[in-house]
Amino acid sequence: SQELEQSPQSLIVQEGKNLTINCTSSKTLYGLYWYKQKYGEGLIFLMMLQKGGEEKSHEKITAKLDEKKQQSSLHITASQPSHAGIYLCGADILTQGGSEKLVFGKGTKLTVNP
Amino acid sequence: KAGVTQTPRYLIKTRGQQVTLSCSPISGHRSVSWYQQTPGQGLQFLFEYFSETQRNKGNFPGRFSGRQFSNSRSEMNVSTLELGDSALYLCASSIRSGTQPQHFGDGTRLSIL
């Protein structure tokens, strides 16, 4: 089963509209990361959240980690065509061996129509 | 500061062949992780190398292997290629193992015919 669930899978909005992408885990999140990916390219780091209730903003993008640290949301205000891409959340999980690895949700494809 | 560099960018192989992909991390980064990205499974962790040692491994068959050199550059090898190995292979580096954020290269798109 997928360790991180993202919703929605895809999103089409009109330029200027606000939108929210969610990332949910069944386990406590110790580190939650948001990345953006253009098709066929690498991931661009957006933000990292570690504390319950933490909220960070960069330009028109705001990410929050809920108090129970099992869900994060990414909010874009007044979307622009440059925001289009695939947004992925990633989280640190503990492996059976006790080390950490980074797992990802399947991504949310965002299209912004001018 | 140069980013993570992956070579080649595109590769076409046939079933049964083997392939080696290369990743040069950001200068000063000693941890390199490899991921496989497909439309169906999304981004999946392959393995991580730190100081020339494999620190962690995902759930992939033994056909997938890797190594890291003393200059932190890493290679990934896939033997006996299968059609299902067609994917975008991404490499990411970080200063040390377990540190975030990871910085990603643009990937190698591998197509198996």
PDB file of C-alpha atoms in Angstrom, chain A residues 16-68:
ATOM      1  CA  GLY A  16      -5.623  33.533 -10.494  1.00  0.00           C
ATOM      2  CA  LYS A  17      -7.490  30.873  -8.546  1.00  0.00           C
ATOM      3  CA  ASN A  18      -6.364  29.446  -5.206  1.00  0.00           C
ATOM      4  CA  LEU A  19      -5.825  25.723  -4.749  1.00  0.00           C
ATOM      5  CA  THR A  20      -4.870  23.171  -2.106  1.00  0.00           C
ATOM      6  CA  ILE A  21      -3.070  19.825  -2.386  1.00  0.00           C
ATOM      7  CA  ASN A  22      -3.122  17.344   0.476  1.00  0.00           C
ATOM      8  CA  CYS A  23      -0.694  14.680   1.631  1.00  0.00           C
ATOM      9  CA  THR A  24      -1.809  12.121   4.212  1.00  0.00           C
ATOM     10  CA  SER A  25       0.052   9.408   6.066  1.00  0.00           C
ATOM     11  CA  SER A  26      -1.208   6.667   8.342  1.00  0.00           C
ATOM     12  CA  LYS A  27       1.953   7.098  10.426  1.00  0.00           C
ATOM     13  CA  THR A  28       3.452  10.024  12.238  1.00  0.00           C
ATOM     14  CA  LEU A  29       5.535  12.159   9.957  1.00  0.00           C
ATOM     15  CA  TYR A  30       8.943  13.142  11.271  1.00  0.00           C
ATOM     16  CA  GLY A  31       9.929  15.149   8.258  1.00  0.00           C
ATOM     17  CA  LEU A  32       7.656  16.211   5.424  1.00  0.00           C
ATOM     18  CA  TYR A  33       8.983  17.638   2.166  1.00  0.00           C
ATOM     19  CA  TRP A  34       7.299  19.208  -0.798  1.00  0.00           C
ATOM     20  CA  TYR A  35       8.845  19.037  -4.242  1.00  0.00           C
ATOM     21  CA  LYS A  36       7.797  20.241  -7.662  1.00  0.00           C
ATOM     22  CA  GLN A  37       8.599  18.395 -10.870  1.00  0.00           C
ATOM     23  CA  LYS A  38       8.337  19.492 -14.464  1.00  0.00           C
ATOM     24  CA  TYR A  39       7.535  16.587 -16.784  1.00  0.00           C
ATOM     25  CA  GLY A  40      10.569  14.413 -17.428  1.00  0.00           C
ATOM     26  CA  GLU A  41      12.826  16.456 -15.188  1.00  0.00           C
ATOM     27  CA  GLY A  42      14.163  16.233 -11.678  1.00  0.00           C
ATOM     28  CA  LEU A  43      12.475  17.358  -8.496  1.00  0.00           C
ATOM     29  CA  ILE A  44      12.859  20.888  -7.204  1.00  0.00           C
ATOM     30  CA  PHE A  45      12.797  21.235  -3.432  1.00  0.00           C
ATOM     31  CA  LEU A  46      10.099  23.623  -2.213  1.00  0.00           C
ATOM     32  CA  MET A  47       9.773  23.301   1.552  1.00  0.00           C
ATOM     33  CA  MET A  48      10.512  21.127   4.555  1.00  0.00           C
ATOM     34  CA  LEU A  49       8.255  20.831   7.609  1.00  0.00           C
ATOM     35  CA  GLN A  50       9.225  19.046  10.779  1.00  0.00           C
ATOM     36  CA  LYS A  51       7.198  20.329  13.683  1.00  0.00           C
ATOM     37  CA  GLY A  52       3.500  19.774  14.256  1.00  0.00           C
ATOM     38  CA  GLY A  53       1.626  22.944  13.409  1.00  0.00           C
ATOM     39  CA  GLU A  54       4.534  24.301  11.394  1.00  0.00           C
ATOM     40  CA  GLU A  55       3.725  26.521   8.458  1.00  0.00           C
ATOM     41  CA  LYS A  56       6.117  27.837   5.836  1.00  0.00           C
ATOM     42  CA  SER A  57       5.653  30.129   2.870  1.00  0.00           C
ATOM     43  CA  HIS A  58       7.647  30.866  -0.236  1.00  0.00           C
ATOM     44  CA  GLU A  59       6.266  33.453  -2.590  1.00  0.00           C
ATOM     45  CA  LYS A  60       2.665  32.362  -3.181  1.00  0.00           C
ATOM     46  CA  ILE A  61       3.054  28.826  -1.876  1.00  0.00           C
ATOM     47  CA  THR A  62       2.271  27.912   1.731  1.00  0.00           C
ATOM     48  CA  ALA A  63       2.701  24.498   3.319  1.00  0.00           C
ATOM     49  CA  LYS A  64       1.411  23.331   6.685  1.00  0.00           C
ATOM     50  CA  LEU A  65       1.989  20.242   8.802  1.00  0.00           C
ATOM     51  CA  ASP A  66      -0.951  19.459  11.035  1.00  0.00           C
ATOM     52  CA  GLU A  67      -0.679  19.193  14.809  1.00  0.00           C
ATOM     53  CA  LYS A  68      -0.866  15.419  14.820  1.00  0.00           C
TER      54      LYS A  68
END
